[in-house]
């Protein structure tokens, strides 16, 4: 019988992995539009926006896929947590400067406000934290 930690671990791992896999696939589908959404933040030079738009979705797909496959959990969850922290800083910057832009979190058709995206990202950070830390407890208790 699974303990509550094992259920929580698998729920966090599958939720986080599925969300990032889905978000990455949506962004990879329209890289130029995603580059435009990154440019709206006005944080990076123009050329860097396209480089980021061309690579970030595939990093999200890879890390999300690793979590779904239950492989390399700690590195994948740590990578997603670090990326989420960067997203949170970018969103706080946009909110502080008073920009009303679409966050770009789920591709070009996402119409989330920066405030909504910030709340969602804080939740994702919590999921990444629990995925990272519960992995050790579950493995130590009974192989996962």
PDB file of C-alpha atoms in Angstrom:
ATOM      1  CA  UNK A   1       0.000   0.000   0.000  1.00  0.00           C
ATOM      2  CA  UNK A   2       1.288   3.429  -0.896  1.00  0.00           C
ATOM      3  CA  UNK A   3       1.882   6.017   1.773  1.00  0.00           C
ATOM      4  CA  UNK A   4       0.568   9.539   1.452  1.00  0.00           C
ATOM      5  CA  UNK A   5       4.100  10.707   0.570  1.00  0.00           C
ATOM      6  CA  UNK A   6       4.194   8.325  -2.379  1.00  0.00           C
ATOM      7  CA  UNK A   7       0.792   9.511  -3.590  1.00  0.00           C
ATOM      8  CA  UNK A   8       1.866  13.147  -3.175  1.00  0.00           C
ATOM      9  CA  UNK A   9       5.162  12.501  -4.944  1.00  0.00           C
ATOM     10  CA  UNK A  10       3.521  10.841  -7.940  1.00  0.00           C
ATOM     11  CA  UNK A  11       0.816  13.518  -8.102  1.00  0.00           C
ATOM     12  CA  UNK A  12       3.358  16.357  -8.019  1.00  0.00           C
ATOM     13  CA  UNK A  13       5.658  14.601 -10.505  1.00  0.00           C
ATOM     14  CA  UNK A  14       2.883  13.830 -12.991  1.00  0.00           C
ATOM     15  CA  UNK A  15       1.230  17.243 -12.633  1.00  0.00           C
ATOM     16  CA  UNK A  16       4.465  19.179 -13.049  1.00  0.00           C
ATOM     17  CA  UNK A  17       5.738  16.981 -15.867  1.00  0.00           C
ATOM     18  CA  UNK A  18       2.458  17.036 -17.747  1.00  0.00           C
ATOM     19  CA  UNK A  19       2.069  20.789 -17.472  1.00  0.00           C
ATOM     20  CA  UNK A  20       5.577  21.560 -18.706  1.00  0.00           C
ATOM     21  CA  UNK A  21       5.342  18.995 -21.504  1.00  0.00           C
ATOM     22  CA  UNK A  22       2.039  20.534 -22.642  1.00  0.00           C
ATOM     23  CA  UNK A  23       3.342  24.114 -22.371  1.00  0.00           C
ATOM     24  CA  UNK A  24       6.519  23.229 -24.265  1.00  0.00           C
ATOM     25  CA  UNK A  25       4.574  21.573 -27.086  1.00  0.00           C
ATOM     26  CA  UNK A  26       2.312  24.620 -27.460  1.00  0.00           C
ATOM     27  CA  UNK A  27       5.287  27.001 -27.601  1.00  0.00           C
ATOM     28  CA  UNK A  28       7.288  24.798 -29.990  1.00  0.00           C
ATOM     29  CA  UNK A  29       4.342  24.824 -32.386  1.00  0.00           C
ATOM     30  CA  UNK A  30       4.754  28.565 -33.102  1.00  0.00           C
ATOM     31  CA  UNK A  31       8.278  29.748 -32.263  1.00  0.00           C
ATOM     32  CA  UNK A  32       8.002  33.198 -33.949  1.00  0.00           C
ATOM     33  CA  UNK A  33       4.852  34.025 -31.976  1.00  0.00           C
ATOM     34  CA  UNK A  34       6.516  32.842 -28.775  1.00  0.00           C
ATOM     35  CA  UNK A  35       9.542  35.038 -29.572  1.00  0.00           C
ATOM     36  CA  UNK A  36       7.165  37.988 -29.846  1.00  0.00           C
ATOM     37  CA  UNK A  37       5.713  37.186 -26.449  1.00  0.00           C
ATOM     38  CA  UNK A  38       9.201  37.044 -24.935  1.00  0.00           C
ATOM     39  CA  UNK A  39      10.037  40.387 -26.592  1.00  0.00           C
ATOM     40  CA  UNK A  40       6.975  41.966 -24.938  1.00  0.00           C
ATOM     41  CA  UNK A  41       8.708  41.577 -21.567  1.00  0.00           C
ATOM     42  CA  UNK A  42      11.434  43.999 -22.765  1.00  0.00           C
ATOM     43  CA  UNK A  43      14.143  42.262 -20.761  1.00  0.00           C
ATOM     44  CA  UNK A  44      16.433  40.789 -23.423  1.00  0.00           C
ATOM     45  CA  UNK A  45      18.087  41.955 -26.638  1.00  0.00           C
ATOM     46  CA  UNK A  46      16.053  41.290 -29.769  1.00  0.00           C
ATOM     47  CA  UNK A  47      18.207  38.411 -31.070  1.00  0.00           C
ATOM     48  CA  UNK A  48      18.220  36.631 -27.709  1.00  0.00           C
ATOM     49  CA  UNK A  49      14.413  36.500 -27.752  1.00  0.00           C
ATOM     50  CA  UNK A  50      14.474  34.233 -30.816  1.00  0.00           C
ATOM     51  CA  UNK A  51      17.236  32.032 -29.435  1.00  0.00           C
ATOM     52  CA  UNK A  52      15.293  31.605 -26.206  1.00  0.00           C
ATOM     53  CA  UNK A  53      12.041  30.968 -28.076  1.00  0.00           C
ATOM     54  CA  UNK A  54      13.740  28.300 -30.176  1.00  0.00           C
ATOM     55  CA  UNK A  55      15.297  26.435 -27.221  1.00  0.00           C
ATOM     56  CA  UNK A  56      13.107  26.934 -24.148  1.00  0.00           C
ATOM     57  CA  UNK A  57      10.143  24.842 -25.374  1.00  0.00           C
ATOM     58  CA  UNK A  58      12.382  21.843 -25.991  1.00  0.00           C
ATOM     59  CA  UNK A  59      13.964  22.121 -22.550  1.00  0.00           C
ATOM     60  CA  UNK A  60      10.438  22.149 -21.082  1.00  0.00           C
ATOM     61  CA  UNK A  61       9.448  19.141 -23.214  1.00  0.00           C
ATOM     62  CA  UNK A  62      12.551  17.200 -22.178  1.00  0.00           C
ATOM     63  CA  UNK A  63      12.253  17.944 -18.451  1.00  0.00           C
ATOM     64  CA  UNK A  64       8.495  17.333 -18.446  1.00  0.00           C
ATOM     65  CA  UNK A  65       8.969  14.064 -20.317  1.00  0.00           C
ATOM     66  CA  UNK A  66      11.611  12.921 -17.835  1.00  0.00           C
ATOM     67  CA  UNK A  67       9.228  13.541 -14.952  1.00  0.00           C
ATOM     68  CA  UNK A  68       6.415  11.677 -16.698  1.00  0.00           C
ATOM     69  CA  UNK A  69       8.756   8.762 -17.425  1.00  0.00           C
ATOM     70  CA  UNK A  70       9.919   8.763 -13.776  1.00  0.00           C
ATOM     71  CA  UNK A  71      13.544   9.184 -14.864  1.00  0.00           C
ATOM     72  CA  UNK A  72      16.171  11.646 -13.575  1.00  0.00           C
ATOM     73  CA  UNK A  73      13.555  13.171 -11.290  1.00  0.00           C
ATOM     74  CA  UNK A  74      15.796  15.349  -9.153  1.00  0.00           C
ATOM     75  CA  UNK A  75      17.703  17.019 -12.031  1.00  0.00           C
ATOM     76  CA  UNK A  76      14.493  17.528 -14.031  1.00  0.00           C
ATOM     77  CA  UNK A  77      12.559  18.994 -11.101  1.00  0.00           C
ATOM     78  CA  UNK A  78      15.522  21.189 -10.150  1.00  0.00           C
ATOM     79  CA  UNK A  79      15.771  22.478 -13.732  1.00  0.00           C
ATOM     80  CA  UNK A  80      12.036  23.217 -13.844  1.00  0.00           C
ATOM     81  CA  UNK A  81      12.210  24.955 -10.455  1.00  0.00           C
ATOM     82  CA  UNK A  82      15.101  27.142 -11.645  1.00  0.00           C
ATOM     83  CA  UNK A  83      13.248  28.001 -14.854  1.00  0.00           C
ATOM     84  CA  UNK A  84      10.111  28.794 -12.863  1.00  0.00           C
ATOM     85  CA  UNK A  85      12.099  31.136 -10.607  1.00  0.00           C
ATOM     86  CA  UNK A  86      13.366  32.973 -13.697  1.00  0.00           C
ATOM     87  CA  UNK A  87       9.782  33.185 -14.989  1.00  0.00           C
ATOM     88  CA  UNK A  88       8.652  34.587 -11.622  1.00  0.00           C
ATOM     89  CA  UNK A  89      11.354  37.285 -11.696  1.00  0.00           C
ATOM     90  CA  UNK A  90      10.349  38.224 -15.261  1.00  0.00           C
ATOM     91  CA  UNK A  91       6.676  38.400 -14.264  1.00  0.00           C
ATOM     92  CA  UNK A  92       7.464  40.536 -11.212  1.00  0.00           C
ATOM     93  CA  UNK A  93       9.417  42.882 -13.486  1.00  0.00           C
ATOM     94  CA  UNK A  94       6.464  43.193 -15.858  1.00  0.00           C
ATOM     95  CA  UNK A  95       4.033  43.785 -12.991  1.00  0.00           C
ATOM     96  CA  UNK A  96       6.321  46.408 -11.400  1.00  0.00           C
ATOM     97  CA  UNK A  97       6.632  48.260 -14.714  1.00  0.00           C
ATOM     98  CA  UNK A  98       2.863  48.164 -15.253  1.00  0.00           C
ATOM     99  CA  UNK A  99       2.888  46.225 -18.533  1.00  0.00           C
ATOM    100  CA  UNK A 100      -0.333  44.476 -19.506  1.00  0.00           C
ATOM    101  CA  UNK A 101       0.911  41.625 -21.680  1.00  0.00           C
ATOM    102  CA  UNK A 102       0.002  38.005 -22.270  1.00  0.00           C
ATOM    103  CA  UNK A 103       2.431  35.898 -20.280  1.00  0.00           C
ATOM    104  CA  UNK A 104       3.230  33.415 -23.067  1.00  0.00           C
ATOM    105  CA  UNK A 105       3.238  30.533 -20.611  1.00  0.00           C
ATOM    106  CA  UNK A 106       1.086  28.286 -22.788  1.00  0.00           C
ATOM    107  CA  UNK A 107       1.939  29.545 -26.234  1.00  0.00           C
ATOM    108  CA  UNK A 108       0.564  32.357 -28.365  1.00  0.00           C
ATOM    109  CA  UNK A 109      -3.082  31.688 -27.545  1.00  0.00           C
ATOM    110  CA  UNK A 110      -2.683  32.019 -23.779  1.00  0.00           C
ATOM    111  CA  UNK A 111      -4.350  35.155 -22.486  1.00  0.00           C
ATOM    112  CA  UNK A 112      -3.241  34.987 -18.853  1.00  0.00           C
ATOM    113  CA  UNK A 113      -2.413  38.260 -17.168  1.00  0.00           C
ATOM    114  CA  UNK A 114       0.986  38.579 -15.489  1.00  0.00           C
ATOM    115  CA  UNK A 115      -0.726  38.388 -12.092  1.00  0.00           C
ATOM    116  CA  UNK A 116      -2.504  35.129 -12.989  1.00  0.00           C
ATOM    117  CA  UNK A 117       0.717  33.686 -14.390  1.00  0.00           C
ATOM    118  CA  UNK A 118       2.583  34.678 -11.216  1.00  0.00           C
ATOM    119  CA  UNK A 119       0.114  32.771  -9.041  1.00  0.00           C
ATOM    120  CA  UNK A 120       0.314  29.754 -11.347  1.00  0.00           C
ATOM    121  CA  UNK A 121       4.125  29.859 -11.309  1.00  0.00           C
ATOM    122  CA  UNK A 122       4.198  30.002  -7.520  1.00  0.00           C
ATOM    123  CA  UNK A 123       2.074  26.849  -7.530  1.00  0.00           C
ATOM    124  CA  UNK A 124       4.449  25.209 -10.018  1.00  0.00           C
ATOM    125  CA  UNK A 125       7.376  26.114  -7.785  1.00  0.00           C
ATOM    126  CA  UNK A 126       5.650  24.337  -4.888  1.00  0.00           C
ATOM    127  CA  UNK A 127       5.100  21.259  -7.093  1.00  0.00           C
ATOM    128  CA  UNK A 128       8.765  21.267  -8.131  1.00  0.00           C
ATOM    129  CA  UNK A 129       9.841  21.597  -4.495  1.00  0.00           C
ATOM    130  CA  UNK A 130       7.750  18.634  -3.385  1.00  0.00           C
ATOM    131  CA  UNK A 131       8.754  16.545  -6.399  1.00  0.00           C
ATOM    132  CA  UNK A 132      12.416  17.167  -5.611  1.00  0.00           C
ATOM    133  CA  UNK A 133      12.183  16.473  -1.882  1.00  0.00           C
ATOM    134  CA  UNK A 134       9.565  13.710  -1.774  1.00  0.00           C
ATOM    135  CA  UNK A 135      11.579  11.645  -4.255  1.00  0.00           C
ATOM    136  CA  UNK A 136      14.178  10.844  -1.574  1.00  0.00           C
ATOM    137  CA  UNK A 137      11.568   9.917   1.023  1.00  0.00           C
ATOM    138  CA  UNK A 138       9.766   7.590  -1.374  1.00  0.00           C
ATOM    139  CA  UNK A 139      12.936   5.876  -2.571  1.00  0.00           C
ATOM    140  CA  UNK A 140      14.262   5.447   0.974  1.00  0.00           C
ATOM    141  CA  UNK A 141      10.962   4.034   2.203  1.00  0.00           C
ATOM    142  CA  UNK A 142      10.126   1.715  -0.664  1.00  0.00           C
ATOM    143  CA  UNK A 143      11.521   1.803  -4.206  1.00  0.00           C
ATOM    144  CA  UNK A 144       9.495   3.976  -6.548  1.00  0.00           C
TER     145      UNK A 144
END
